[in-house]
Short mmCIF file of N, CA and C in Angstrom, two decimals:
data_model
loop_
_atom_site.label_atom_id
_atom_site.label_comp_id
_atom_site.label_asym_id
_atom_site.label_seq_id
_atom_site.Cartn_x
_atom_site.Cartn_y
_atom_site.Cartn_z
N UNK A 7 -17.81 29.43 -37.43
CA UNK A 7 -18.82 28.48 -37.79
C UNK A 7 -18.30 27.06 -37.58
N UNK A 8 -19.09 26.26 -36.92
CA UNK A 8 -18.69 24.89 -36.68
C UNK A 8 -19.09 23.98 -37.82
N UNK A 9 -19.04 22.68 -37.52
CA UNK A 9 -19.36 21.69 -38.53
C UNK A 9 -20.85 21.40 -38.61
N UNK A 10 -21.62 21.84 -37.63
CA UNK A 10 -23.06 21.59 -37.62
C UNK A 10 -23.79 22.63 -38.45
N UNK A 11 -24.75 22.15 -39.20
CA UNK A 11 -25.56 23.03 -40.04
C UNK A 11 -26.99 22.94 -39.55
N UNK A 12 -27.59 24.09 -39.26
CA UNK A 12 -28.98 24.09 -38.80
C UNK A 12 -29.90 23.57 -39.90
N UNK A 13 -31.09 23.14 -39.51
CA UNK A 13 -32.07 22.66 -40.51
C UNK A 13 -32.43 23.76 -41.49
N UNK A 14 -32.52 25.00 -40.99
CA UNK A 14 -32.85 26.14 -41.86
C UNK A 14 -31.75 26.37 -42.89
N UNK A 15 -30.50 26.35 -42.42
CA UNK A 15 -29.38 26.56 -43.34
C UNK A 15 -29.28 25.40 -44.34
N UNK A 16 -29.50 24.18 -43.87
CA UNK A 16 -29.44 23.03 -44.77
C UNK A 16 -30.50 23.18 -45.86
N UNK A 17 -31.68 23.62 -45.48
CA UNK A 17 -32.74 23.83 -46.48
C UNK A 17 -32.32 24.90 -47.48
N UNK A 18 -31.69 25.96 -46.98
CA UNK A 18 -31.18 27.03 -47.86
C UNK A 18 -30.12 26.50 -48.81
N UNK A 19 -29.21 25.68 -48.29
CA UNK A 19 -28.14 25.13 -49.12
C UNK A 19 -28.69 24.12 -50.13
N UNK A 20 -29.68 23.34 -49.73
CA UNK A 20 -30.30 22.39 -50.66
C UNK A 20 -30.97 23.17 -51.80
N UNK A 21 -31.63 24.26 -51.45
CA UNK A 21 -32.27 25.09 -52.47
C UNK A 21 -31.22 25.73 -53.39
N UNK A 22 -30.15 26.23 -52.80
CA UNK A 22 -29.08 26.84 -53.60
C UNK A 22 -28.47 25.84 -54.57
N UNK A 23 -28.44 24.57 -54.18
CA UNK A 23 -27.88 23.54 -55.06
C UNK A 23 -28.97 22.86 -55.89
N UNK A 24 -30.15 23.44 -55.88
CA UNK A 24 -31.29 22.93 -56.65
C UNK A 24 -31.55 21.45 -56.36
N UNK A 25 -31.30 21.09 -55.09
CA UNK A 25 -31.49 19.72 -54.60
C UNK A 25 -30.65 18.67 -55.34
N UNK A 26 -29.61 19.11 -56.02
CA UNK A 26 -28.71 18.16 -56.68
C UNK A 26 -27.77 17.50 -55.68
N UNK A 27 -27.46 18.21 -54.59
CA UNK A 27 -26.59 17.65 -53.56
C UNK A 27 -27.43 17.23 -52.38
N UNK A 28 -27.16 16.05 -51.83
CA UNK A 28 -27.88 15.61 -50.63
C UNK A 28 -27.18 16.18 -49.39
N UNK A 29 -27.76 15.93 -48.23
CA UNK A 29 -27.23 16.50 -47.00
C UNK A 29 -25.79 16.04 -46.72
N UNK A 30 -25.50 14.79 -47.01
CA UNK A 30 -24.15 14.27 -46.78
C UNK A 30 -23.14 15.01 -47.65
N UNK A 31 -23.47 15.22 -48.91
CA UNK A 31 -22.56 15.93 -49.82
C UNK A 31 -22.39 17.38 -49.39
N UNK A 32 -23.48 18.02 -48.99
CA UNK A 32 -23.41 19.41 -48.54
C UNK A 32 -22.54 19.51 -47.29
N UNK A 33 -22.72 18.59 -46.37
CA UNK A 33 -21.89 18.60 -45.14
C UNK A 33 -20.42 18.43 -45.47
N UNK A 34 -20.12 17.56 -46.43
CA UNK A 34 -18.73 17.35 -46.83
C UNK A 34 -18.14 18.64 -47.43
N UNK A 35 -18.89 19.28 -48.34
CA UNK A 35 -18.41 20.52 -48.95
C UNK A 35 -18.30 21.63 -47.91
N UNK A 36 -19.24 21.67 -46.99
CA UNK A 36 -19.23 22.65 -45.92
C UNK A 36 -17.94 22.52 -45.10
N UNK A 37 -17.59 21.27 -44.80
CA UNK A 37 -16.37 21.01 -44.03
C UNK A 37 -15.13 21.47 -44.81
N UNK A 38 -15.06 21.12 -46.11
CA UNK A 38 -13.92 21.56 -46.93
C UNK A 38 -13.83 23.08 -47.01
N UNK A 39 -14.98 23.71 -47.23
CA UNK A 39 -15.01 25.16 -47.35
C UNK A 39 -14.53 25.81 -46.05
N UNK A 40 -15.07 25.35 -44.93
CA UNK A 40 -14.73 25.99 -43.66
C UNK A 40 -13.34 25.63 -43.16
N UNK A 41 -12.76 24.58 -43.67
CA UNK A 41 -11.36 24.30 -43.37
C UNK A 41 -10.49 25.40 -43.98
N UNK A 42 -10.85 25.81 -45.20
CA UNK A 42 -10.10 26.87 -45.88
C UNK A 42 -10.52 28.26 -45.42
N UNK A 43 -11.78 28.38 -45.00
CA UNK A 43 -12.33 29.68 -44.61
C UNK A 43 -13.07 29.54 -43.28
N UNK A 44 -12.34 29.42 -42.19
CA UNK A 44 -12.98 29.22 -40.88
C UNK A 44 -13.96 30.32 -40.51
N UNK A 45 -13.77 31.50 -41.03
CA UNK A 45 -14.66 32.62 -40.72
C UNK A 45 -15.93 32.63 -41.56
N UNK A 46 -16.07 31.67 -42.47
CA UNK A 46 -17.29 31.57 -43.27
C UNK A 46 -17.24 32.32 -44.59
N UNK A 47 -16.13 32.97 -44.87
CA UNK A 47 -15.98 33.63 -46.16
C UNK A 47 -14.53 33.49 -46.60
N UNK A 48 -14.36 33.39 -47.92
CA UNK A 48 -13.05 33.13 -48.48
C UNK A 48 -12.63 34.29 -49.36
N UNK A 49 -11.57 34.96 -48.95
CA UNK A 49 -10.99 36.00 -49.78
C UNK A 49 -9.94 35.37 -50.69
N UNK A 50 -9.20 36.19 -51.39
CA UNK A 50 -8.22 35.68 -52.34
C UNK A 50 -7.07 34.93 -51.67
N UNK A 51 -6.69 35.34 -50.48
CA UNK A 51 -5.60 34.67 -49.77
C UNK A 51 -6.02 33.25 -49.37
N UNK A 52 -7.21 33.14 -48.78
CA UNK A 52 -7.72 31.83 -48.38
C UNK A 52 -7.96 30.93 -49.60
N UNK A 53 -8.45 31.56 -50.67
CA UNK A 53 -8.73 30.81 -51.89
C UNK A 53 -7.44 30.25 -52.48
N UNK A 54 -6.40 31.04 -52.50
CA UNK A 54 -5.10 30.59 -53.02
C UNK A 54 -4.63 29.37 -52.25
N UNK A 55 -4.71 29.43 -50.93
CA UNK A 55 -4.29 28.30 -50.10
C UNK A 55 -5.18 27.10 -50.36
N UNK A 56 -6.48 27.31 -50.49
CA UNK A 56 -7.42 26.23 -50.78
C UNK A 56 -7.04 25.51 -52.08
N UNK A 57 -6.79 26.28 -53.13
CA UNK A 57 -6.45 25.69 -54.43
C UNK A 57 -5.09 24.98 -54.35
N UNK A 58 -4.12 25.60 -53.71
CA UNK A 58 -2.81 24.96 -53.57
C UNK A 58 -2.90 23.66 -52.78
N UNK A 59 -3.73 23.64 -51.73
CA UNK A 59 -3.89 22.43 -50.92
C UNK A 59 -4.55 21.30 -51.71
N UNK A 60 -5.37 21.64 -52.69
CA UNK A 60 -5.99 20.61 -53.53
C UNK A 60 -4.96 19.93 -54.44
N UNK A 61 -3.88 20.63 -54.75
CA UNK A 61 -2.79 20.12 -55.59
C UNK A 61 -3.29 19.56 -56.92
N UNK A 62 -4.15 20.32 -57.59
CA UNK A 62 -4.71 19.89 -58.87
C UNK A 62 -3.80 20.20 -60.05
N UNK A 63 -2.99 21.23 -59.92
CA UNK A 63 -2.22 21.72 -61.05
C UNK A 63 -0.77 21.26 -60.99
N UNK A 64 -0.24 20.96 -62.17
CA UNK A 64 1.13 20.50 -62.27
C UNK A 64 2.13 21.60 -61.97
N UNK A 65 1.88 22.78 -62.53
CA UNK A 65 2.82 23.89 -62.36
C UNK A 65 2.10 25.08 -61.77
N UNK A 66 2.64 25.57 -60.69
CA UNK A 66 2.07 26.75 -60.05
C UNK A 66 3.20 27.69 -59.68
N UNK A 67 3.09 28.91 -60.13
CA UNK A 67 4.04 29.96 -59.80
C UNK A 67 3.73 30.44 -58.37
N UNK A 68 4.74 30.70 -57.59
CA UNK A 68 4.53 31.20 -56.22
C UNK A 68 3.69 32.47 -56.19
N UNK A 69 3.77 33.26 -57.25
CA UNK A 69 3.03 34.52 -57.29
C UNK A 69 1.63 34.36 -57.87
N UNK A 70 1.27 33.13 -58.23
CA UNK A 70 -0.05 32.88 -58.81
C UNK A 70 -1.13 33.11 -57.76
N UNK A 71 -2.18 33.81 -58.15
CA UNK A 71 -3.28 34.08 -57.22
C UNK A 71 -4.58 33.42 -57.65
N UNK A 72 -4.57 32.74 -58.80
CA UNK A 72 -5.75 32.02 -59.29
C UNK A 72 -6.96 32.93 -59.48
N UNK A 73 -6.70 34.16 -59.93
CA UNK A 73 -7.79 35.11 -60.14
C UNK A 73 -8.85 34.58 -61.09
N UNK A 74 -8.40 33.87 -62.11
CA UNK A 74 -9.33 33.31 -63.09
C UNK A 74 -10.32 32.36 -62.41
N UNK A 75 -9.84 31.47 -61.60
CA UNK A 75 -10.71 30.54 -60.88
C UNK A 75 -11.55 31.28 -59.84
N UNK A 76 -10.96 32.23 -59.16
CA UNK A 76 -11.67 33.00 -58.14
C UNK A 76 -12.92 33.65 -58.74
N UNK A 77 -12.77 34.21 -59.95
CA UNK A 77 -13.92 34.84 -60.61
C UNK A 77 -15.05 33.86 -60.84
N UNK A 78 -14.71 32.60 -61.11
CA UNK A 78 -15.73 31.58 -61.31
C UNK A 78 -16.53 31.28 -60.05
N UNK A 79 -15.87 31.31 -58.92
CA UNK A 79 -16.54 31.05 -57.64
C UNK A 79 -17.30 32.27 -57.14
N UNK A 80 -16.75 33.45 -57.32
CA UNK A 80 -17.30 34.68 -56.76
C UNK A 80 -18.48 35.14 -57.62
N UNK A 81 -19.63 34.53 -57.42
CA UNK A 81 -20.79 34.75 -58.27
C UNK A 81 -21.30 36.18 -58.23
N UNK A 82 -21.26 36.83 -57.07
CA UNK A 82 -21.78 38.20 -56.98
C UNK A 82 -20.69 39.26 -57.17
N UNK A 83 -19.48 38.81 -57.46
CA UNK A 83 -18.36 39.70 -57.81
C UNK A 83 -18.03 40.74 -56.72
N UNK A 84 -18.16 40.32 -55.46
CA UNK A 84 -17.84 41.25 -54.37
C UNK A 84 -16.46 41.03 -53.78
N UNK A 85 -15.68 40.12 -54.38
CA UNK A 85 -14.33 39.87 -53.90
C UNK A 85 -14.25 38.87 -52.76
N UNK A 86 -15.37 38.23 -52.45
CA UNK A 86 -15.43 37.25 -51.37
C UNK A 86 -16.28 36.07 -51.82
N UNK A 87 -15.85 34.87 -51.45
CA UNK A 87 -16.63 33.68 -51.76
C UNK A 87 -17.30 33.21 -50.48
N UNK A 88 -18.61 33.09 -50.53
CA UNK A 88 -19.40 32.56 -49.42
C UNK A 88 -19.78 31.12 -49.75
N UNK A 89 -20.20 30.37 -48.75
CA UNK A 89 -20.48 28.96 -48.96
C UNK A 89 -21.54 28.72 -50.04
N UNK A 90 -22.54 29.56 -50.10
CA UNK A 90 -23.58 29.40 -51.13
C UNK A 90 -22.97 29.52 -52.52
N UNK A 91 -22.03 30.45 -52.72
CA UNK A 91 -21.36 30.60 -54.01
C UNK A 91 -20.49 29.37 -54.30
N UNK A 92 -19.86 28.87 -53.28
CA UNK A 92 -19.04 27.67 -53.39
C UNK A 92 -19.92 26.50 -53.87
N UNK A 93 -21.08 26.36 -53.26
CA UNK A 93 -22.03 25.32 -53.68
C UNK A 93 -22.46 25.51 -55.13
N UNK A 94 -22.79 26.74 -55.49
CA UNK A 94 -23.26 27.03 -56.85
C UNK A 94 -22.17 26.75 -57.88
N UNK A 95 -20.92 27.04 -57.55
CA UNK A 95 -19.82 26.72 -58.45
C UNK A 95 -19.78 25.21 -58.70
N UNK A 96 -19.81 24.45 -57.62
CA UNK A 96 -19.73 23.00 -57.75
C UNK A 96 -20.98 22.42 -58.42
N UNK A 97 -22.11 23.03 -58.21
CA UNK A 97 -23.34 22.62 -58.91
C UNK A 97 -23.14 22.75 -60.41
N UNK A 98 -22.63 23.88 -60.85
CA UNK A 98 -22.41 24.10 -62.27
C UNK A 98 -21.37 23.17 -62.85
N UNK A 99 -20.29 22.95 -62.14
CA UNK A 99 -19.20 22.11 -62.63
C UNK A 99 -19.61 20.64 -62.66
N UNK A 100 -20.23 20.16 -61.60
CA UNK A 100 -20.57 18.74 -61.50
C UNK A 100 -21.77 18.37 -62.38
N UNK A 101 -22.78 19.22 -62.39
CA UNK A 101 -24.01 18.85 -63.09
C UNK A 101 -24.21 19.59 -64.41
N UNK A 102 -23.23 20.40 -64.81
CA UNK A 102 -23.31 21.14 -66.07
C UNK A 102 -24.64 21.86 -66.22
N UNK A 103 -25.05 22.50 -65.16
CA UNK A 103 -26.30 23.26 -65.18
C UNK A 103 -26.07 24.57 -65.92
N UNK A 104 -27.14 25.35 -66.05
CA UNK A 104 -27.01 26.64 -66.73
C UNK A 104 -26.01 27.55 -66.02
N UNK A 105 -25.73 27.29 -64.75
CA UNK A 105 -24.74 28.07 -64.02
C UNK A 105 -23.34 27.88 -64.60
N UNK A 106 -23.10 26.72 -65.20
CA UNK A 106 -21.78 26.46 -65.76
C UNK A 106 -21.39 27.51 -66.79
N UNK A 107 -22.32 27.89 -67.63
CA UNK A 107 -22.05 28.90 -68.65
C UNK A 107 -21.61 30.21 -68.00
N UNK A 108 -22.34 30.66 -66.97
CA UNK A 108 -21.99 31.90 -66.28
C UNK A 108 -20.65 31.79 -65.55
N UNK A 109 -20.40 30.62 -64.97
CA UNK A 109 -19.14 30.40 -64.26
C UNK A 109 -17.97 30.53 -65.23
N UNK A 110 -18.06 29.82 -66.34
CA UNK A 110 -16.97 29.83 -67.31
C UNK A 110 -16.80 31.23 -67.91
N UNK A 111 -17.92 31.87 -68.25
CA UNK A 111 -17.81 33.21 -68.82
C UNK A 111 -17.14 34.16 -67.82
N UNK A 112 -17.51 34.07 -66.56
CA UNK A 112 -16.89 34.92 -65.53
C UNK A 112 -15.40 34.68 -65.40
N UNK A 113 -15.00 33.43 -65.56
CA UNK A 113 -13.58 33.11 -65.46
C UNK A 113 -12.79 33.75 -66.61
N UNK A 114 -13.40 33.86 -67.77
CA UNK A 114 -12.73 34.42 -68.94
C UNK A 114 -12.84 35.94 -69.00
N UNK A 115 -13.94 36.49 -68.53
CA UNK A 115 -14.19 37.93 -68.59
C UNK A 115 -13.48 38.62 -67.43
N UNK A 116 -12.20 38.90 -67.62
CA UNK A 116 -11.34 39.41 -66.55
C UNK A 116 -11.86 40.71 -65.94
N UNK A 117 -12.26 41.66 -66.78
CA UNK A 117 -12.67 42.96 -66.25
C UNK A 117 -14.17 43.03 -65.94
N UNK A 118 -14.91 41.96 -66.20
CA UNK A 118 -16.32 41.90 -65.84
C UNK A 118 -17.23 42.80 -66.67
N UNK A 119 -16.78 43.17 -67.88
CA UNK A 119 -17.59 44.09 -68.69
C UNK A 119 -18.60 43.38 -69.60
N UNK A 120 -18.67 42.05 -69.51
CA UNK A 120 -19.63 41.32 -70.31
C UNK A 120 -19.10 40.84 -71.65
N UNK A 121 -17.81 41.06 -71.89
CA UNK A 121 -17.17 40.63 -73.13
C UNK A 121 -15.84 39.95 -72.82
N UNK A 122 -15.49 38.97 -73.63
CA UNK A 122 -14.17 38.34 -73.53
C UNK A 122 -13.34 38.89 -74.68
N UNK A 123 -12.30 39.61 -74.33
CA UNK A 123 -11.42 40.19 -75.35
C UNK A 123 -10.33 39.20 -75.74
N UNK A 124 -9.64 39.51 -76.79
CA UNK A 124 -8.51 38.70 -77.26
C UNK A 124 -7.47 38.58 -76.13
N UNK A 125 -7.21 39.67 -75.44
CA UNK A 125 -6.22 39.67 -74.36
C UNK A 125 -6.68 38.78 -73.20
N UNK A 126 -7.97 38.88 -72.85
CA UNK A 126 -8.49 38.05 -71.76
C UNK A 126 -8.43 36.57 -72.13
N UNK A 127 -8.80 36.26 -73.34
CA UNK A 127 -8.76 34.87 -73.80
C UNK A 127 -7.32 34.35 -73.81
N UNK A 128 -6.39 35.18 -74.22
CA UNK A 128 -4.97 34.80 -74.23
C UNK A 128 -4.50 34.52 -72.81
N UNK A 129 -4.90 35.35 -71.86
CA UNK A 129 -4.51 35.15 -70.46
C UNK A 129 -5.03 33.82 -69.93
N UNK A 130 -6.29 33.53 -70.23
CA UNK A 130 -6.90 32.30 -69.73
C UNK A 130 -6.26 31.06 -70.36
N UNK A 131 -6.06 31.08 -71.65
CA UNK A 131 -5.44 29.94 -72.33
C UNK A 131 -4.00 29.75 -71.84
N UNK A 132 -3.29 30.84 -71.64
CA UNK A 132 -1.92 30.76 -71.11
C UNK A 132 -1.92 30.16 -69.71
N UNK A 133 -2.81 30.65 -68.83
CA UNK A 133 -2.89 30.10 -67.47
C UNK A 133 -3.21 28.61 -67.50
N UNK A 134 -4.20 28.24 -68.29
CA UNK A 134 -4.60 26.83 -68.37
C UNK A 134 -3.45 25.97 -68.87
N UNK A 135 -2.71 26.46 -69.83
CA UNK A 135 -1.57 25.72 -70.36
C UNK A 135 -0.50 25.56 -69.29
N UNK A 136 -0.25 26.62 -68.55
CA UNK A 136 0.76 26.56 -67.48
C UNK A 136 0.32 25.60 -66.38
N UNK A 137 -0.93 25.70 -65.94
CA UNK A 137 -1.40 24.89 -64.82
C UNK A 137 -1.47 23.40 -65.15
N UNK A 138 -1.89 23.09 -66.36
CA UNK A 138 -2.18 21.69 -66.68
C UNK A 138 -1.09 20.99 -67.47
N UNK A 139 -0.18 21.73 -68.02
CA UNK A 139 0.80 21.09 -68.89
C UNK A 139 2.21 21.15 -68.40
N UNK A 140 3.05 20.60 -69.22
CA UNK A 140 4.49 20.62 -68.95
C UNK A 140 5.19 21.61 -69.87
N UNK A 141 4.42 22.53 -70.44
CA UNK A 141 4.96 23.48 -71.40
C UNK A 141 5.48 24.74 -70.72
N UNK A 142 6.51 25.30 -71.30
CA UNK A 142 7.05 26.57 -70.85
C UNK A 142 6.27 27.67 -71.56
N UNK A 143 5.31 28.27 -70.88
CA UNK A 143 4.44 29.27 -71.51
C UNK A 143 5.18 30.54 -71.88
N UNK A 144 6.40 30.68 -71.40
CA UNK A 144 7.20 31.85 -71.75
C UNK A 144 7.94 31.65 -73.07
N UNK A 145 8.01 30.42 -73.56
CA UNK A 145 8.74 30.17 -74.79
C UNK A 145 7.99 30.72 -75.99
N UNK A 146 8.74 31.15 -76.97
CA UNK A 146 8.15 31.74 -78.19
C UNK A 146 7.22 30.75 -78.89
N UNK A 147 7.61 29.48 -78.96
CA UNK A 147 6.80 28.47 -79.63
C UNK A 147 5.44 28.29 -78.95
N UNK A 148 5.45 28.21 -77.64
CA UNK A 148 4.19 28.02 -76.90
C UNK A 148 3.32 29.27 -77.02
N UNK A 149 3.93 30.44 -76.94
CA UNK A 149 3.17 31.68 -77.10
C UNK A 149 2.53 31.76 -78.48
N UNK A 150 3.26 31.34 -79.49
CA UNK A 150 2.70 31.34 -80.85
C UNK A 150 1.53 30.37 -80.95
N UNK A 151 1.66 29.21 -80.32
CA UNK A 151 0.58 28.22 -80.32
C UNK A 151 -0.65 28.76 -79.58
N UNK A 152 -0.43 29.38 -78.44
CA UNK A 152 -1.54 29.98 -77.67
C UNK A 152 -2.22 31.04 -78.52
N UNK A 153 -1.44 31.93 -79.12
CA UNK A 153 -2.02 32.99 -79.96
C UNK A 153 -2.79 32.44 -81.13
N UNK A 154 -2.29 31.38 -81.75
CA UNK A 154 -3.00 30.75 -82.88
C UNK A 154 -4.33 30.16 -82.41
N UNK A 155 -4.35 29.54 -81.25
CA UNK A 155 -5.59 28.97 -80.71
C UNK A 155 -6.60 30.08 -80.39
N UNK A 156 -6.12 31.15 -79.81
CA UNK A 156 -6.99 32.29 -79.49
C UNK A 156 -7.60 32.84 -80.77
N UNK A 157 -6.79 33.01 -81.79
CA UNK A 157 -7.30 33.53 -83.07
C UNK A 157 -8.34 32.60 -83.67
N UNK A 158 -8.13 31.29 -83.57
CA UNK A 158 -9.11 30.32 -84.07
C UNK A 158 -10.43 30.46 -83.33
N UNK A 159 -10.35 30.56 -82.02
CA UNK A 159 -11.56 30.67 -81.20
C UNK A 159 -12.31 31.95 -81.56
N UNK A 160 -11.61 33.06 -81.61
CA UNK A 160 -12.26 34.34 -81.91
C UNK A 160 -12.87 34.33 -83.31
N UNK A 161 -12.14 33.81 -84.29
CA UNK A 161 -12.69 33.81 -85.65
C UNK A 161 -13.92 32.90 -85.75
N UNK A 162 -13.98 31.87 -84.93
CA UNK A 162 -15.11 30.95 -84.96
C UNK A 162 -16.32 31.52 -84.22
N UNK A 163 -16.11 32.21 -83.10
CA UNK A 163 -17.20 32.62 -82.21
C UNK A 163 -17.65 34.07 -82.42
N UNK A 164 -16.74 34.94 -82.77
CA UNK A 164 -17.03 36.38 -82.85
C UNK A 164 -17.89 36.69 -84.09
N UNK A 165 -19.19 36.50 -83.94
CA UNK A 165 -20.12 36.63 -85.08
C UNK A 165 -20.14 38.04 -85.66
N UNK A 166 -20.09 39.07 -84.83
CA UNK A 166 -20.17 40.44 -85.34
C UNK A 166 -18.80 41.04 -85.66
N UNK A 167 -17.74 40.25 -85.48
CA UNK A 167 -16.38 40.63 -85.86
C UNK A 167 -15.90 41.93 -85.19
N UNK A 168 -16.26 42.09 -83.91
CA UNK A 168 -15.80 43.27 -83.19
C UNK A 168 -14.55 43.00 -82.35
N UNK A 169 -14.00 41.79 -82.47
CA UNK A 169 -12.76 41.46 -81.77
C UNK A 169 -12.94 41.02 -80.34
N UNK A 170 -14.19 40.82 -79.92
CA UNK A 170 -14.47 40.34 -78.58
C UNK A 170 -15.67 39.40 -78.63
N UNK A 171 -15.84 38.62 -77.57
CA UNK A 171 -16.91 37.61 -77.55
C UNK A 171 -17.91 37.99 -76.47
N UNK A 172 -19.17 38.05 -76.84
CA UNK A 172 -20.24 38.33 -75.88
C UNK A 172 -20.91 37.02 -75.48
N UNK A 173 -21.69 37.06 -74.41
CA UNK A 173 -22.45 35.87 -73.99
C UNK A 173 -23.40 35.44 -75.10
N UNK A 174 -23.98 36.41 -75.78
CA UNK A 174 -24.93 36.09 -76.85
C UNK A 174 -24.25 35.32 -77.98
N UNK A 175 -23.02 35.67 -78.28
CA UNK A 175 -22.31 34.98 -79.35
C UNK A 175 -21.96 33.54 -78.96
N UNK A 176 -21.84 33.29 -77.68
CA UNK A 176 -21.54 31.93 -77.21
C UNK A 176 -22.79 31.08 -77.05
N UNK A 177 -23.92 31.73 -76.89
CA UNK A 177 -25.16 30.99 -76.61
C UNK A 177 -25.68 30.25 -77.83
#
């Protein structure tokens, strides 16, 4: 796929972004997406390189695959990110649309069963701490802090006290 977008595709992309992005913005995102995914679809390998090239995170382990973020982009959960999904991710993040809730929930719901467990929440908080901070997430003190935060979140949100968080409990 080249840099040119047909009028039909542009109309499709404008609709997918609920007309929040103009043609110039869509073309810019299209270029970024296709730089990382020249074939028009992004698997986990291409996604990892895309995220690393953005250099957003302070600490990244060589073995990190950014599965948590990948789940947020992969709206249909087929293991591949297409440009429309890429647009929808950015729509949710930039404009805090109703898609944002689904994006964030998908990032936390590791196994995709519709619930965020204590273990899944711990994984996400640990990853976020590692990526954004200067903390050693392997240290006992940081692990205790992460666990305490997870327990606070669960005790606050888990209305039915089943040890996991559903979309309904967050709504």
